[in-house]
């Protein structure tokens, strides 16, 4: 299970890296549209004015619209956007006033550049230029350089009359960093050592908390329902416990790492890994809960036979899990910034192509539903479909596995079940036994009659022979035997039981024949030659040589 979880997390990391590109790919069949540029971002002056109005008016959402966040992981834009806006505001408040009248107000203006100085020397620039949609915004390069600029200008005084934002608004880890000794403030892979230690402690706390909650949950459930490790339900509960462990661990990491303000790549990896862990945990938990509901339904249903346990439960379980996986997949796509609505709409536009491509799959699915609803057979039944003859071993969403009497396995697509007749030998109420007993011609009529009566009485007293038809009669004069017809119906639930009862009945007939000294006939031929009709040979019975 953990191998699959690891693979899922790796795939999710790849999805996170390519999600910005996927999010920008237009929907299939969509007509190209010319983006509408809002007036608030139509020129460098409009963008600066919008930004300052948002920051001074405590409307951070408006200020964030002036930032080009293409270089920020889509998963973190909602959180990083306000932090970058505050950090930019703090840097600008340490420079001279910006005279908006000297900033271009035309829609085709060149990039606006505001130098950032330290002791009279330029150390960087704040740049506003056109984004991919034609609107003027603070460039991604500018936003990426804010951390370095802030490290150098944070000790500069704020311009008189301007309000300096609290550093915790863009650096939540400032207080914790101030408490750390200098020895662990140095960077490793671009991240301070104390932040790495924090992440390790966070993982350990998550693991301990998850194991504690998992163990407590398993113990309570086992005590309440009195389950043993050998019980089938215990496996489902154990899966639920593992999913709880994963949810707690991933949730704690997801909630606790964000105040560190890590670099983009590292933050993105942790973000998508923790999100995926939570999603996989809830998916596994949904699996176990669904299996529990299915088994509870089977237990409470009127049909508590093996058919409900062997057929309905597996089919419902697979259908439910397939639905859960689809929902989890769409949720994962949405969490990495892909427009799920557009994705589904794209599927709708290409519906005809998908319908033709997936025709067999859809037919197999309908075949599975037909098996679930109509219940033409169950696990263990002997069936015949077309030229396939054998015992049903497993029923899946796409196919049915049949074990033939040669011990080979045939995987039969469920679509065939919609079009071919299904002959179910396992649903027979009775199994016919028809055989002919041949006795020798020298058997007296009275003994023959007594022999047939004894066989008939034996059948009438047998508990596994149907009462309505138990026929035993002298039936025919054969070439070398007097034939007795034995015709009855065996009450058996499967082929093996039928063979056992048939074996028992035939042995009883042999024992009755031994007791009555009735001999069974077999094909024989007797040649009788009369003495008077024998040919006479000359020369004393010796045929002359020629």
mmCIF file of C-alpha atoms in Angstrom, residues 1 4-5 233 235-241 243-244 247 279-295 313-314 316-329:
data_model
loop_
_atom_site.group_PDB
_atom_site.id
_atom_site.type_symbol
_atom_site.label_atom_id
_atom_site.label_comp_id
_atom_site.label_asym_id
_atom_site.label_seq_id
_atom_site.Cartn_x
_atom_site.Cartn_y
_atom_site.Cartn_z
ATOM 1 C CA UNK A 1 0.000 0.000 0.000
ATOM 2 C CA UNK A 4 1.305 2.926 -4.213
ATOM 3 C CA UNK A 5 1.035 5.996 -1.986
ATOM 4 C CA UNK A 233 -13.872 -6.634 8.728
ATOM 5 C CA UNK A 235 -8.763 -5.494 7.296
ATOM 6 C CA UNK A 236 -11.135 -2.667 6.429
ATOM 7 C CA UNK A 237 -10.756 -1.120 9.865
ATOM 8 C CA UNK A 238 -6.976 -1.463 9.635
ATOM 9 C CA UNK A 239 -7.090 0.379 6.289
ATOM 10 C CA UNK A 240 -9.171 3.120 7.901
ATOM 11 C CA UNK A 241 -6.587 3.397 10.676
ATOM 12 C CA UNK A 243 -5.740 6.451 6.306
ATOM 13 C CA UNK A 244 -6.270 8.375 9.560
ATOM 14 C CA UNK A 247 -4.482 12.386 7.093
ATOM 15 C CA UNK A 279 -6.326 13.493 -0.433
ATOM 16 C CA UNK A 280 -5.024 9.902 -0.519
ATOM 17 C CA UNK A 281 -5.822 9.513 3.170
ATOM 18 C CA UNK A 282 -9.414 10.624 2.682
ATOM 19 C CA UNK A 283 -9.672 8.402 -0.414
ATOM 20 C CA UNK A 284 -8.540 5.332 1.536
ATOM 21 C CA UNK A 285 -10.855 6.275 4.390
ATOM 22 C CA UNK A 286 -13.724 6.572 1.899
ATOM 23 C CA UNK A 287 -12.788 3.113 0.545
ATOM 24 C CA UNK A 288 -13.016 1.516 3.971
ATOM 25 C CA UNK A 289 -16.254 3.337 4.869
ATOM 26 C CA UNK A 290 -17.829 2.334 1.556
ATOM 27 C CA UNK A 291 -16.837 -1.311 2.034
ATOM 28 C CA UNK A 292 -18.346 -1.177 5.514
ATOM 29 C CA UNK A 293 -21.628 0.225 4.158
ATOM 30 C CA UNK A 294 -21.739 -2.417 1.409
ATOM 31 C CA UNK A 295 -21.218 -5.288 3.841
ATOM 32 C CA UNK A 313 -20.732 -6.946 -2.344
ATOM 33 C CA UNK A 314 -17.726 -7.124 -4.756
ATOM 34 C CA UNK A 316 -20.933 -2.555 -5.386
ATOM 35 C CA UNK A 317 -17.523 -2.209 -3.786
ATOM 36 C CA UNK A 318 -15.781 -1.802 -7.147
ATOM 37 C CA UNK A 319 -18.382 0.613 -8.520
ATOM 38 C CA UNK A 320 -18.184 2.772 -5.404
ATOM 39 C CA UNK A 321 -14.392 2.783 -5.379
ATOM 40 C CA UNK A 322 -14.293 3.735 -9.071
ATOM 41 C CA UNK A 323 -16.541 6.712 -8.291
ATOM 42 C CA UNK A 324 -14.363 7.704 -5.330
ATOM 43 C CA UNK A 325 -11.221 7.548 -7.486
ATOM 44 C CA UNK A 326 -12.843 9.787 -10.138
ATOM 45 C CA UNK A 327 -13.851 12.345 -7.509
ATOM 46 C CA UNK A 328 -10.376 12.217 -5.954
ATOM 47 C CA UNK A 329 -8.762 12.690 -9.365
#
